[in-house]
Short mmCIF file of C-alpha atoms in Angstrom, two decimals:
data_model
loop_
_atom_site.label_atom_id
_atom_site.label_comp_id
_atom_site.label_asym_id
_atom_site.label_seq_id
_atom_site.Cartn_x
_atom_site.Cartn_y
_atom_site.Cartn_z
CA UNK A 511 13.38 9.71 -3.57
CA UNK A 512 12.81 5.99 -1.81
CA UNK A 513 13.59 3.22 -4.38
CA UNK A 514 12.00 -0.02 -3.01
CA UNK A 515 12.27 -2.81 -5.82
CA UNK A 516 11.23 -6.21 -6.46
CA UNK A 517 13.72 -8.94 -7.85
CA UNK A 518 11.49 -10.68 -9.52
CA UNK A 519 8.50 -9.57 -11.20
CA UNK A 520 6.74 -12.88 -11.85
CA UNK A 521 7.28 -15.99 -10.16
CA UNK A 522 5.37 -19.85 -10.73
CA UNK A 523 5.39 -22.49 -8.02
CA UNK A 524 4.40 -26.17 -7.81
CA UNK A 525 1.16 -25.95 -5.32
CA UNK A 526 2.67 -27.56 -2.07
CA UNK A 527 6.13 -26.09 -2.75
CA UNK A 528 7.63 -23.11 -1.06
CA UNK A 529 7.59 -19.49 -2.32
CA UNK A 530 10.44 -16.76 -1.47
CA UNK A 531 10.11 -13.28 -2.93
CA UNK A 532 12.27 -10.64 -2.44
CA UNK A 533 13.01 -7.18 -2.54
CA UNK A 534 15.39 -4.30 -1.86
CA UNK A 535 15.05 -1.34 -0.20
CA UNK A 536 17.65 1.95 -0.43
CA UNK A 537 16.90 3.91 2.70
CA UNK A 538 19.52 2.82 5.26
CA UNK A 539 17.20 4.38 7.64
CA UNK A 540 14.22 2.98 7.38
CA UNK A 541 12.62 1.68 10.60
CA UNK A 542 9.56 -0.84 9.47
CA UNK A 543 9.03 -2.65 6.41
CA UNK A 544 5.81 -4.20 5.86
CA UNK A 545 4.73 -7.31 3.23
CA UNK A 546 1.53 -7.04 1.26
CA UNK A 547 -1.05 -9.05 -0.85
CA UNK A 548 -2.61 -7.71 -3.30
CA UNK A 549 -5.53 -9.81 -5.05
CA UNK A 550 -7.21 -8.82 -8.16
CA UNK A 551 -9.60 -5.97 -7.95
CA UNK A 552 -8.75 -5.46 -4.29
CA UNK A 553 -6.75 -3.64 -2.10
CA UNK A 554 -3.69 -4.57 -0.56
CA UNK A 555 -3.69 -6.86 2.61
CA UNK A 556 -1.44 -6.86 5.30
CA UNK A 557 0.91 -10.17 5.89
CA UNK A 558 3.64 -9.76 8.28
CA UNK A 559 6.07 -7.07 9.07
CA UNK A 560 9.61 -6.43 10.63
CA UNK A 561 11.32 -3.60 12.94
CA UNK A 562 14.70 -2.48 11.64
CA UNK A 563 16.09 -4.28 15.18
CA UNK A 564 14.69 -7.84 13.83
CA UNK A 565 15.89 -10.08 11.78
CA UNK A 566 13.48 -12.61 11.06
CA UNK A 567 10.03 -12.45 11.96
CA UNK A 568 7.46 -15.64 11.67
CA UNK A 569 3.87 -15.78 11.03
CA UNK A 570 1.98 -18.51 9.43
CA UNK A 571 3.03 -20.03 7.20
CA UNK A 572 4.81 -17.11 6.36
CA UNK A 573 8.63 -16.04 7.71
CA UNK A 574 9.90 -12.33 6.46
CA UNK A 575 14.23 -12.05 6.53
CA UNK A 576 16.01 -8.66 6.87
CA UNK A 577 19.28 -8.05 6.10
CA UNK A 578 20.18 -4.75 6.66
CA UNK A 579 23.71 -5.14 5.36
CA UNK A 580 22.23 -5.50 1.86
CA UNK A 581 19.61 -3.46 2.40
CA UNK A 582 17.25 -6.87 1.71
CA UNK A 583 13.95 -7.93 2.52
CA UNK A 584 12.32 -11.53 1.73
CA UNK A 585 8.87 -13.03 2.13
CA UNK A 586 8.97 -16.74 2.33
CA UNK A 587 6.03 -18.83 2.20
CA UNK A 588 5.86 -22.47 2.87
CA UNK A 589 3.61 -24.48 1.01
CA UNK A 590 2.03 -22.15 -1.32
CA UNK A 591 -1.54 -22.93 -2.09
CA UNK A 592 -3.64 -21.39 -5.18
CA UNK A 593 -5.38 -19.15 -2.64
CA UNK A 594 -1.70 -17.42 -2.61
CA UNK A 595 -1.96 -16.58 -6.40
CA UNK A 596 -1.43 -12.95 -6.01
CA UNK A 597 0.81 -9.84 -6.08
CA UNK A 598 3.22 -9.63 -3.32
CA UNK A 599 5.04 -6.02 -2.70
CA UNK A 600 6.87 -4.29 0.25
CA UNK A 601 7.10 -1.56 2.11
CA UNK A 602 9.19 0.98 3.96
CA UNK A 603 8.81 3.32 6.42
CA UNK A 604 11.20 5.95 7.01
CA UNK A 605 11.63 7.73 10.11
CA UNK A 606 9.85 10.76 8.76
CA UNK A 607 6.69 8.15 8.57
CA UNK A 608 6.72 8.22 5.26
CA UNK A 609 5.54 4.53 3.12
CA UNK A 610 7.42 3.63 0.04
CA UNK A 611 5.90 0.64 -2.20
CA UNK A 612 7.75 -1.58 -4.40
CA UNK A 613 6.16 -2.72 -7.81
CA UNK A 614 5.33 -5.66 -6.79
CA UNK A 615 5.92 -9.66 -7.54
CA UNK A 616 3.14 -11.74 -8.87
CA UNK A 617 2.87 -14.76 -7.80
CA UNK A 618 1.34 -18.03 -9.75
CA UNK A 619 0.62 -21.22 -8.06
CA UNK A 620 0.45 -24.16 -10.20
CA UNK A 621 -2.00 -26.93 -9.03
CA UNK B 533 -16.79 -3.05 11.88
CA UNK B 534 -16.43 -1.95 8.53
CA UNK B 535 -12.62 -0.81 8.59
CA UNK B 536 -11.85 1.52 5.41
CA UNK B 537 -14.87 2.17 3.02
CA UNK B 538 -14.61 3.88 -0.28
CA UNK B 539 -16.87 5.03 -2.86
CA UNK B 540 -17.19 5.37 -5.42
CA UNK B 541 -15.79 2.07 -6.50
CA UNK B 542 -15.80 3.47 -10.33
CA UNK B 543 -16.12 6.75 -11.98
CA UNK B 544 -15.13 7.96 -15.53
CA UNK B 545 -15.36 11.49 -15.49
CA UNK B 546 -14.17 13.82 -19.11
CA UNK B 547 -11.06 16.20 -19.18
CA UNK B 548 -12.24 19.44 -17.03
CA UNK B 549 -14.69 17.43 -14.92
CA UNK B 550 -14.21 17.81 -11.19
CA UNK B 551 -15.27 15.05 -8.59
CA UNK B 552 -14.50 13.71 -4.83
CA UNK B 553 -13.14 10.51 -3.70
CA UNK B 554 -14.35 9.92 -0.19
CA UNK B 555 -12.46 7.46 2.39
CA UNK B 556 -13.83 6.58 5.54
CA UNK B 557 -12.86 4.24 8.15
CA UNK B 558 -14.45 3.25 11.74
CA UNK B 559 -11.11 2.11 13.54
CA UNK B 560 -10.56 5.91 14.93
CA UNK B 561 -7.04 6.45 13.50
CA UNK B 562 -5.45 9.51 13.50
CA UNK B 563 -3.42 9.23 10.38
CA UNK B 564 -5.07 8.33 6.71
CA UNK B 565 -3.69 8.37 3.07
CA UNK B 566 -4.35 8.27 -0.51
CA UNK B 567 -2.10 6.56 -2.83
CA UNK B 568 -2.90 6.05 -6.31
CA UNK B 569 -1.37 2.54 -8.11
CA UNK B 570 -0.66 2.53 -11.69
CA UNK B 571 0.76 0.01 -14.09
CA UNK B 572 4.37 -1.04 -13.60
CA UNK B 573 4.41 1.09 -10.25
CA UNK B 574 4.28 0.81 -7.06
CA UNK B 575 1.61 2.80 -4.74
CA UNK B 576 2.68 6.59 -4.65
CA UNK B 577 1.29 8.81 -2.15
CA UNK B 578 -0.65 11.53 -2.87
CA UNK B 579 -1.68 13.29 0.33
CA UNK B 580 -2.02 12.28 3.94
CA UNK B 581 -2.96 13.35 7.06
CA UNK B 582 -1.96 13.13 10.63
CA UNK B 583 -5.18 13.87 12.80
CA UNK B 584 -8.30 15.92 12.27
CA UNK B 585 -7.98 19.51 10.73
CA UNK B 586 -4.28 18.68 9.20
CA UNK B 587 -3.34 17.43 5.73
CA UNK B 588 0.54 17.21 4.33
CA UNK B 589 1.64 17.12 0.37
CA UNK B 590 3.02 13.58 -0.27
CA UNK B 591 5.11 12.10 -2.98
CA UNK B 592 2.69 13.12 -6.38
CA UNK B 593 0.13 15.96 -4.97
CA UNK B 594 -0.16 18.42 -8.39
CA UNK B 595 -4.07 18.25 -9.43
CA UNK B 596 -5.26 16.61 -6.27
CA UNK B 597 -6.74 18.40 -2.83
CA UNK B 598 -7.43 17.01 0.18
CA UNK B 599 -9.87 17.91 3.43
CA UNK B 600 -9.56 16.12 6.49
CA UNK B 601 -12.77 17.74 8.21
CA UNK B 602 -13.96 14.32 10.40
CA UNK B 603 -11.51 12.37 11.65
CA UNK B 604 -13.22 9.57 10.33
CA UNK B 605 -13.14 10.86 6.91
CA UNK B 606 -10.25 11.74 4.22
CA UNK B 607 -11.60 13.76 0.99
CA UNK B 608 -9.41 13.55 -2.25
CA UNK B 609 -10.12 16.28 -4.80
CA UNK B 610 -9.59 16.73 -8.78
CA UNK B 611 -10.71 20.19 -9.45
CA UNK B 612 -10.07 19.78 -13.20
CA UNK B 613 -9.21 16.06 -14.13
CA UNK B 614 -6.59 14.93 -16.62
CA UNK B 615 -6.18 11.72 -18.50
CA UNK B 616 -2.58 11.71 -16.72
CA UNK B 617 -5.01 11.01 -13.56
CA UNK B 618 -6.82 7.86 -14.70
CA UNK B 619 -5.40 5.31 -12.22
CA UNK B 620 -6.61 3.50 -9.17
CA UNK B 621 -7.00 5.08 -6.23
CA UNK B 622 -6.60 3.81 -2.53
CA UNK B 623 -7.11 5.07 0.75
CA UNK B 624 -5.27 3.74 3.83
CA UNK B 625 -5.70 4.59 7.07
CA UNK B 626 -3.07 4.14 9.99
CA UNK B 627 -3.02 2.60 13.36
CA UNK B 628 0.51 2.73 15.20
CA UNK B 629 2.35 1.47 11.72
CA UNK B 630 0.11 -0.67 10.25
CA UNK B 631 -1.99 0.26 7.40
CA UNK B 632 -5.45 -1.06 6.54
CA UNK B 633 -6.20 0.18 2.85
CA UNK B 634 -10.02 0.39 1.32
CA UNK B 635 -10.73 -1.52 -1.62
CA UNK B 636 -9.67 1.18 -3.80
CA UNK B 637 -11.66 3.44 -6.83
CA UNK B 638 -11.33 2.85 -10.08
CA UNK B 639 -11.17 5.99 -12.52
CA UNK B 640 -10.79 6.52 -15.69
CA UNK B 641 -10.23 10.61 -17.67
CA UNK B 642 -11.26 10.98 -20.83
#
């Protein structure tokens, strides 16, 4: 089966300071990766995605990094704020359509 | 505009019971899913479906049915519930590859 996995599975920040969270993916072939928030009690929320033919994609405040080579996926955002206290996970989608979750990083901002 | 709805929010239901988890969403998007997220894990897919009238076995589908009757509306089933099913479940429905999810349902097998 998929194995999508998070480096990290807590992380604290300084409010105001940047956040990068990563993860790794194994399907070579897998076409769209997605990041997600997931607050307390709530379902997960959409922030930014990626094609497999990108390799950096910009939103705000947030900026997602593929590497292919290492099979490597980051979510970077700049000056976290305690509204970003969360869990952060990805996703990939294989060709088949199929979604595969990581467990997830959860993030802490410190005011 | 109400995107993906789900109820019921909670349920605790006894080994045996039997009970429906109903997702609904007003976008008009052919494919839906249920995923149920569990402690240490990430989401796993249960079932899913691509359109009206179709449903497809995903990554963990033993215990669980599915009926995709409306297009609007995805059904999950537990005919005879297990403790090994208390989790929370979500529903997600598609648009090209994005997924919206509902704010998930909370149950618990005794």
């Amino acid at each position: 089966g998929e194995s999508v996995g998070l480096h990290l599975p807590t992380l604290s920040v300084q409010e105001g300071d940047n956040s990068i969270i990563n993860c790794a993916y194994s399907n070579s072939a897998s076409d769209y990766f997605i990041w997600y928030k997931q607050e307390s009690g709530k379902g997960p929320q959409f922030i930014i995605d990626i094609r497999s033919n990108m390799d950096k994609r910009q939103g705000q405040r947030v900026t997602v990094l593929l590497n292919k080579t290492v099979k490597h996926l980051s979510l970077q955002i700049a000056a976290t704020q305690p509204g970003d206290s969360a869990v952060y996970f990805c996703a990939e989608k294989t060709p088949g359509n199929q979604f595969y979750f990581g467990t997830g990083t959860s993030l802490t901002v410190i005011p | 505009n109400a995107g993906v709805t789900q109820t019921p929010k909670f349920r605790v239901l006894k080994t045996g019971q039997s009970m429906t988890l109903l997702c609904a969403q007003d976008m008009n998007h052919e494919y839906m899913y249920w995923y149920r997220q569990d402690p240490g894990m990430g989401l796993r897919l249960i079932h899913y479906s691509v359109g009206e009238g179709t449903t497809a076995k995903g990554e963990v589908p033993d215990g669980y049915n599915v009926s995709r009757l409306k297009k609007q509306n995805f059904l999950l089933g537990l005919e005879s519930a297990a403790p090994s099913q208390t989790s929370v479940y979500f529903c997600a429905s598609q648009t090209r590859e994005e997924q919206y999810f509902g704010p998930g349902t909370r149950l618990t097998v005794t």
